[in-house]
Coordinates of C-alpha atoms in Angstrom, one line a residue:
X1 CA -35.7 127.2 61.6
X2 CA -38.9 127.7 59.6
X3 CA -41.4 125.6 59.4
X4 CA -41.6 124.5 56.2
X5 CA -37.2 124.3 56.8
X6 CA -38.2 122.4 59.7
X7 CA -40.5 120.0 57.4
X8 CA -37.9 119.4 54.7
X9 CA -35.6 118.9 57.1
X10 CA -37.5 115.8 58.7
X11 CA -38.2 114.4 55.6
X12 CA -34.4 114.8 54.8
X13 CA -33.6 113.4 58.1
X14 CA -35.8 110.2 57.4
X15 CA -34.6 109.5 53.5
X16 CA -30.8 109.3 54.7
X17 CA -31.9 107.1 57.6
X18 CA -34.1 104.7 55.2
X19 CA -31.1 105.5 52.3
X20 CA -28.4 104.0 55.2
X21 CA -30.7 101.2 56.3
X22 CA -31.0 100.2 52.4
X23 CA -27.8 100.1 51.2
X24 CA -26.6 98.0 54.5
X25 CA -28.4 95.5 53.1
X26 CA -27.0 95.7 50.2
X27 CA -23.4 95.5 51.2
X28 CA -24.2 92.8 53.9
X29 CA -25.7 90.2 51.7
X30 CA -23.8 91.0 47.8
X31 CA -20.3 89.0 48.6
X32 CA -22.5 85.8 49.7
X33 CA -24.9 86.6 46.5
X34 CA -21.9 86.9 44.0
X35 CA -20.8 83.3 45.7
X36 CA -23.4 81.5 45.9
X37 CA -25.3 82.2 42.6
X38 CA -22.2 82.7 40.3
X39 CA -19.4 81.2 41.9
X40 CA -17.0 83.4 41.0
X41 CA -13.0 83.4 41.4
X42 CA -11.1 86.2 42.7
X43 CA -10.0 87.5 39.7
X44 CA -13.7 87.6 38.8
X45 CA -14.6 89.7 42.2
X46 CA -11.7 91.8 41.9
X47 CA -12.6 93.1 38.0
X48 CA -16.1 93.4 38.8
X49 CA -15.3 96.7 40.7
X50 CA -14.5 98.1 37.3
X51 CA -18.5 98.7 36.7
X52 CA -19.2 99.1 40.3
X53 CA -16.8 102.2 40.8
X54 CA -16.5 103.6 36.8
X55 CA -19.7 105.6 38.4
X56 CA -17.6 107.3 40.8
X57 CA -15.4 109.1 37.9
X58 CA -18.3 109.4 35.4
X59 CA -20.9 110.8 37.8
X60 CA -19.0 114.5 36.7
X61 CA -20.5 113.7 33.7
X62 CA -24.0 112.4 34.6
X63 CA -24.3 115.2 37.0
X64 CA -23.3 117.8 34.1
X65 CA -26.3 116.2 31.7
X66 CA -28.9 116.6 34.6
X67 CA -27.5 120.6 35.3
X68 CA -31.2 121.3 34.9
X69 CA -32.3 119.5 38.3
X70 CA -31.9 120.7 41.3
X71 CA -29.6 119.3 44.1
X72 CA -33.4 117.5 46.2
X73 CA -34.5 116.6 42.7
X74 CA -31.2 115.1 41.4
X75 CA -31.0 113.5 44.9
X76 CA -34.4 111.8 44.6
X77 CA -34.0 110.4 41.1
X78 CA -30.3 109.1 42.2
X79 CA -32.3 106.8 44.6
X80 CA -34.9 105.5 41.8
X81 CA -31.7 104.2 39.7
X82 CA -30.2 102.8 42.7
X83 CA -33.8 100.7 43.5
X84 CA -34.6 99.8 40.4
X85 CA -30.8 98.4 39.8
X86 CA -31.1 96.7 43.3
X87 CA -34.2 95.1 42.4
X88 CA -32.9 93.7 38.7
X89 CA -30.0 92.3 40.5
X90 CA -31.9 90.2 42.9
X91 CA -34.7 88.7 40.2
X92 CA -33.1 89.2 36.9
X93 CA -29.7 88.3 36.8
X94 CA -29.5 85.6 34.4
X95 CA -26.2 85.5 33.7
X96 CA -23.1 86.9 35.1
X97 CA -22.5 89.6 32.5
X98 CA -26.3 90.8 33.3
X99 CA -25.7 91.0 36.5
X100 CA -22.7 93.3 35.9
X101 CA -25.2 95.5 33.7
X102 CA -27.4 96.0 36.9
X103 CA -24.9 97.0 38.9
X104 CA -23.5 99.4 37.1
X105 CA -27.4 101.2 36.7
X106 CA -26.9 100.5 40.7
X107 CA -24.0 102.2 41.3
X108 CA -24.8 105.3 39.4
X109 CA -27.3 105.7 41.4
X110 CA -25.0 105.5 44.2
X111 CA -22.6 107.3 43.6
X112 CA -24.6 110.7 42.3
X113 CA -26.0 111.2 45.5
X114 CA -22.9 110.5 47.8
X115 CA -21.6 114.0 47.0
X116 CA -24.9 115.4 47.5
X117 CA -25.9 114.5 51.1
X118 CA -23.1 116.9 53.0
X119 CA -24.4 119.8 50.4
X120 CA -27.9 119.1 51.2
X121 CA -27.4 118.6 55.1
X122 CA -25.9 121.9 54.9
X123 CA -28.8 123.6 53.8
X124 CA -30.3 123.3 57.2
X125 CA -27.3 124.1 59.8
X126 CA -27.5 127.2 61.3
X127 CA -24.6 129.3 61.0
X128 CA -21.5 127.7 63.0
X129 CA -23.6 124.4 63.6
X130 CA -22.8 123.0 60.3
X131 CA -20.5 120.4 62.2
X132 CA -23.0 119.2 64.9
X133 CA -25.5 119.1 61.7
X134 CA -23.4 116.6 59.7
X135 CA -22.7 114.8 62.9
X136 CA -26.3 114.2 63.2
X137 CA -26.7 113.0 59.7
X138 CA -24.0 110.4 60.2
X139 CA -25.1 109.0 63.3
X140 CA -28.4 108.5 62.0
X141 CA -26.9 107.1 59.2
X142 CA -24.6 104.7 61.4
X143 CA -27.3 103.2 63.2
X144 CA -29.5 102.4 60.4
X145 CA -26.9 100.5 58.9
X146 CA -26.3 98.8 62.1
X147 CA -29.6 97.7 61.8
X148 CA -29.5 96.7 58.2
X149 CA -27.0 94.4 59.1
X150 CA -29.1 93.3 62.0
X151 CA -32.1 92.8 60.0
X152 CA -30.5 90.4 57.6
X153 CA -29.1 88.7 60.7
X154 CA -32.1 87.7 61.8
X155 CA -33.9 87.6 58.5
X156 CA -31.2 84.7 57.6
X157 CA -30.9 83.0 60.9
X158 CA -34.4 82.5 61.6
X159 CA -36.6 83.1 58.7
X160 CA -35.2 82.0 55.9
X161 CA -34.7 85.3 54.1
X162 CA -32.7 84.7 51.2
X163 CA -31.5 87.0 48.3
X164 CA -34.3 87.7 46.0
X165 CA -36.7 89.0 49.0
X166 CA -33.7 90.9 50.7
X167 CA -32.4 93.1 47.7
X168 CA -36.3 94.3 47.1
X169 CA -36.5 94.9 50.5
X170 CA -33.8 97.2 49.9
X171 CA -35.0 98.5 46.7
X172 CA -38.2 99.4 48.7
X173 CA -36.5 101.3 50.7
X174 CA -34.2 103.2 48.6
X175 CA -37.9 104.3 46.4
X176 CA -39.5 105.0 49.9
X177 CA -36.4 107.1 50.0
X178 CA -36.8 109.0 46.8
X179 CA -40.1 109.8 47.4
X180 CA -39.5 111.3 50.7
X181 CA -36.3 113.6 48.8
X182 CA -39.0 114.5 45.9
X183 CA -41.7 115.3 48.6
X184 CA -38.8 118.3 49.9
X185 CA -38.9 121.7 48.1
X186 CA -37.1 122.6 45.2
X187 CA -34.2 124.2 45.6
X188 CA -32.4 126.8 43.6
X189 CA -30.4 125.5 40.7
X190 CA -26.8 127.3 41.0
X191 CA -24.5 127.0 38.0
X192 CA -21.2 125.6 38.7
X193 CA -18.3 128.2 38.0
X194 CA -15.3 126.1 40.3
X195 CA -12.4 124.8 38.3
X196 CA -10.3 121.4 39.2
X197 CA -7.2 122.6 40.2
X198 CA -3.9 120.8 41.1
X199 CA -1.0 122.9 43.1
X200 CA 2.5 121.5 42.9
X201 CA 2.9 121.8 46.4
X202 CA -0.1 119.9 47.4
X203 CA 2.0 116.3 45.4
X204 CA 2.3 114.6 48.5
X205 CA -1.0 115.2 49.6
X206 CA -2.4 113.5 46.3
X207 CA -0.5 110.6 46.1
X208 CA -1.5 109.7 49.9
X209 CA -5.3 110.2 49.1
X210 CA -4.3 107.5 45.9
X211 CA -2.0 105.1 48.2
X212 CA -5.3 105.4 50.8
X213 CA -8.3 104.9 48.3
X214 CA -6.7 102.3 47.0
X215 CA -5.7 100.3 49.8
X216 CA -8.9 101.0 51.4
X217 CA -11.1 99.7 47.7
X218 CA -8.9 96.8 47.8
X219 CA -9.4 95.9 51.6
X220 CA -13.5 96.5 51.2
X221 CA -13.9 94.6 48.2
X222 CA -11.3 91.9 49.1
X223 CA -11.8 91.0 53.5
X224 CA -15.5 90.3 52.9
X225 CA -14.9 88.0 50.3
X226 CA -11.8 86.4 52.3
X227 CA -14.4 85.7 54.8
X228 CA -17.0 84.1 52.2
X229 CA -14.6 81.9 49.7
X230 CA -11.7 81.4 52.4
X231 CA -13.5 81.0 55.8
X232 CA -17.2 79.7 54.3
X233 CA -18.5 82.2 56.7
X234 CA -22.7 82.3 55.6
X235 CA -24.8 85.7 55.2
X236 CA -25.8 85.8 58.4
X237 CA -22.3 85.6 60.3
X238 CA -21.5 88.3 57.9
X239 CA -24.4 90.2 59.2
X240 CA -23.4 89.6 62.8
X241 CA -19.9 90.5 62.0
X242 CA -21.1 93.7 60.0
X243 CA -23.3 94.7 63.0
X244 CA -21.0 93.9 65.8
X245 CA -18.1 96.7 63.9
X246 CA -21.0 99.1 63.8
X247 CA -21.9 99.1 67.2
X248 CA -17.9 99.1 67.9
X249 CA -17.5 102.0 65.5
X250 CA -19.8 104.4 67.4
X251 CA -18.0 104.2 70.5
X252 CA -14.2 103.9 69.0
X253 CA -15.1 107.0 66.5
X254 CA -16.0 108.7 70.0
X255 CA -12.5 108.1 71.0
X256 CA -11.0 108.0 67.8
X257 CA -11.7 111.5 67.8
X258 CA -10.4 112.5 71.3
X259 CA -7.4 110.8 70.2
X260 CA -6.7 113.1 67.1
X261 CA -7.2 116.6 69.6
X262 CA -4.7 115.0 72.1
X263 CA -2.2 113.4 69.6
X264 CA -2.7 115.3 66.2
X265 CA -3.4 114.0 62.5
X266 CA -0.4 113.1 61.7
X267 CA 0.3 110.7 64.7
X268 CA -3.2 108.9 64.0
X269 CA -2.7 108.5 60.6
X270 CA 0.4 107.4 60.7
X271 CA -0.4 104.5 63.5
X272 CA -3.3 103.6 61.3
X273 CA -1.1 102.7 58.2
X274 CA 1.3 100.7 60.3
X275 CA -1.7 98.7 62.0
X276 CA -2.7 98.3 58.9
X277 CA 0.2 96.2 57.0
X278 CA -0.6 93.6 60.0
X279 CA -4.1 93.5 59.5
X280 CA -3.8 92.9 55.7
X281 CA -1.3 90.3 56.3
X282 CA -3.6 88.4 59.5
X283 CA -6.0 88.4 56.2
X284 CA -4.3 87.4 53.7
X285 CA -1.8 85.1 55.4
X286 CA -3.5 83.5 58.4
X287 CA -5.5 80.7 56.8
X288 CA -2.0 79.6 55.6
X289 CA -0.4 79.4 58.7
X290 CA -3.2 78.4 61.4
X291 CA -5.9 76.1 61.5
X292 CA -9.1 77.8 60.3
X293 CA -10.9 78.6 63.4
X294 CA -7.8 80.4 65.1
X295 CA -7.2 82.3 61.6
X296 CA -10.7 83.4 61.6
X297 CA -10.9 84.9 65.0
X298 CA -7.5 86.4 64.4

């Protein structure tokens, strides 16, 4: 790898890490935030996904208005709308409906450079190493979320971090990150000339991704807040919780994966849906039929 590759590459390498760190912040502190400043019901919780995934369909739109940045560029300025929605959230949210408006400017942010970090990673595997490159990118991203999550552990638990302080932490990181993306080189704008096409054979296939996105944006938006409304759980248990299933997730992906060579896709998917109709029950069901500490350590 060149050098100035090699540079690009390390400042790539340090935004995702920062990017990671950020954003599990974010996600660790936002269900005991909505609670605890707006008291909201879970009808409330539930409908405010609406403006925190309506980014997801219209970035194909955003990301057709910017055509004339770059992939670095559009990447940099995806983390500036992200921090400066972060850090309106956390001092400016005077209402609940304002709130809702800063999220949304959030998750824009969010969501235009989700799409963007396997493209960009990409750029600096060398040919037939594209896989151990990616694999790189996620681990690093893994364990700075860990330590997000640890951070607000401890921030919480023995220095009285609270909410305000914690989402411009964040913000400060997701601008540290789009400084260090603008700070790459440029790299070649390339028109888009694929097409969206659906194949009649391929029905199946679709509905499972549906069926599996939606189960899984009901059960992240949904177990968190179980354990915040139902259980009273505070930011920092949530922190230790969040931190304790990323440290678990490193090593089970680890065999999660030797699982899948041995046994196949099909067997591993289909023993994940039928673990998970229990595990959405135990959630939903166990605070009804057990006292609350057994239901919450079930």
């Amino acid at each position: 790898m060149k050098k100035e590759m090699l540079t690009d590459f390390y400042y790539f390498f340090a935004a995702i890490f920062i990017s990671a760190f950020s954003f599990a912040i974010v996600n660790t502190i936002f269900n005991n935030f909505l609670d605890e400043t707006f008291a909201i019901s879970g009808l409330q919780r539930g409908l405010l996904e609406l403006p925190r995934e309506l980014p997801g369909f219209l970035v194909i739109f955003v990301s057709a208005l910017l055509y004339f940045l770059c992939t670095r560029r559009l990447a940099a300025l995806s983390h500036i709308l992200a921090a400066v929605g972060v850090f309106l959230i956390g001092h400016f949210s005077t209402g609940y409906g304002v709130m809702l408006i800063w999220l949304f400017i959030h998750s824009i942010g969010q969501h235009i450079f989700l799409p963007l970090v396997s493209g960009i990673g990409m750029e600096f595997a060398t040919e037939g190493a594209t896989g151990k490159r990616l694999g790189q990118l996620n681990s690093a991203s893994n364990i700075a979320g860990i330590m997000g999550s640890f951070i607000v552990f401890i921030g919480f638990r023995f220095f009285n971090l609270d909410f305000p302080l914690s989402f411009t932490i964040a913000a400060a990181g997701m601008m540290i990150s789009a400084f260090l993306l603008y700070a790459m080189r440029p790299d070649e704008i390339h028109p888009e000339h694929s097409k969206f096409t659906i194949r009649r054979e391929y029905g199946l296939f679709y509905w499972l991704n549906i069926l599996y996105g939606t189960r899984k944006q009901i059960f992240i938006t949904f177990a968190p807040w179980v354990l915040v409304t139902v259980f009273h759980k505070s930011t920092a248990m949530l922190a230790t919780l969040m931190t304790v299933g990323g440290v678990i997730g490193i090593f089970f992906n680890l065999l999660l994966g030797r699982a899948i060579d041995r046994l196949g896709e099909r067997f591993i998917l289909m023993s994940e849906a039928f673990l998970l109709i229990f595990i959405c029950i135990g959630y939903g069901f166990s605070r009804v039929f057990l006292p609350e500490k057994p239901a919450f350590l079930l």
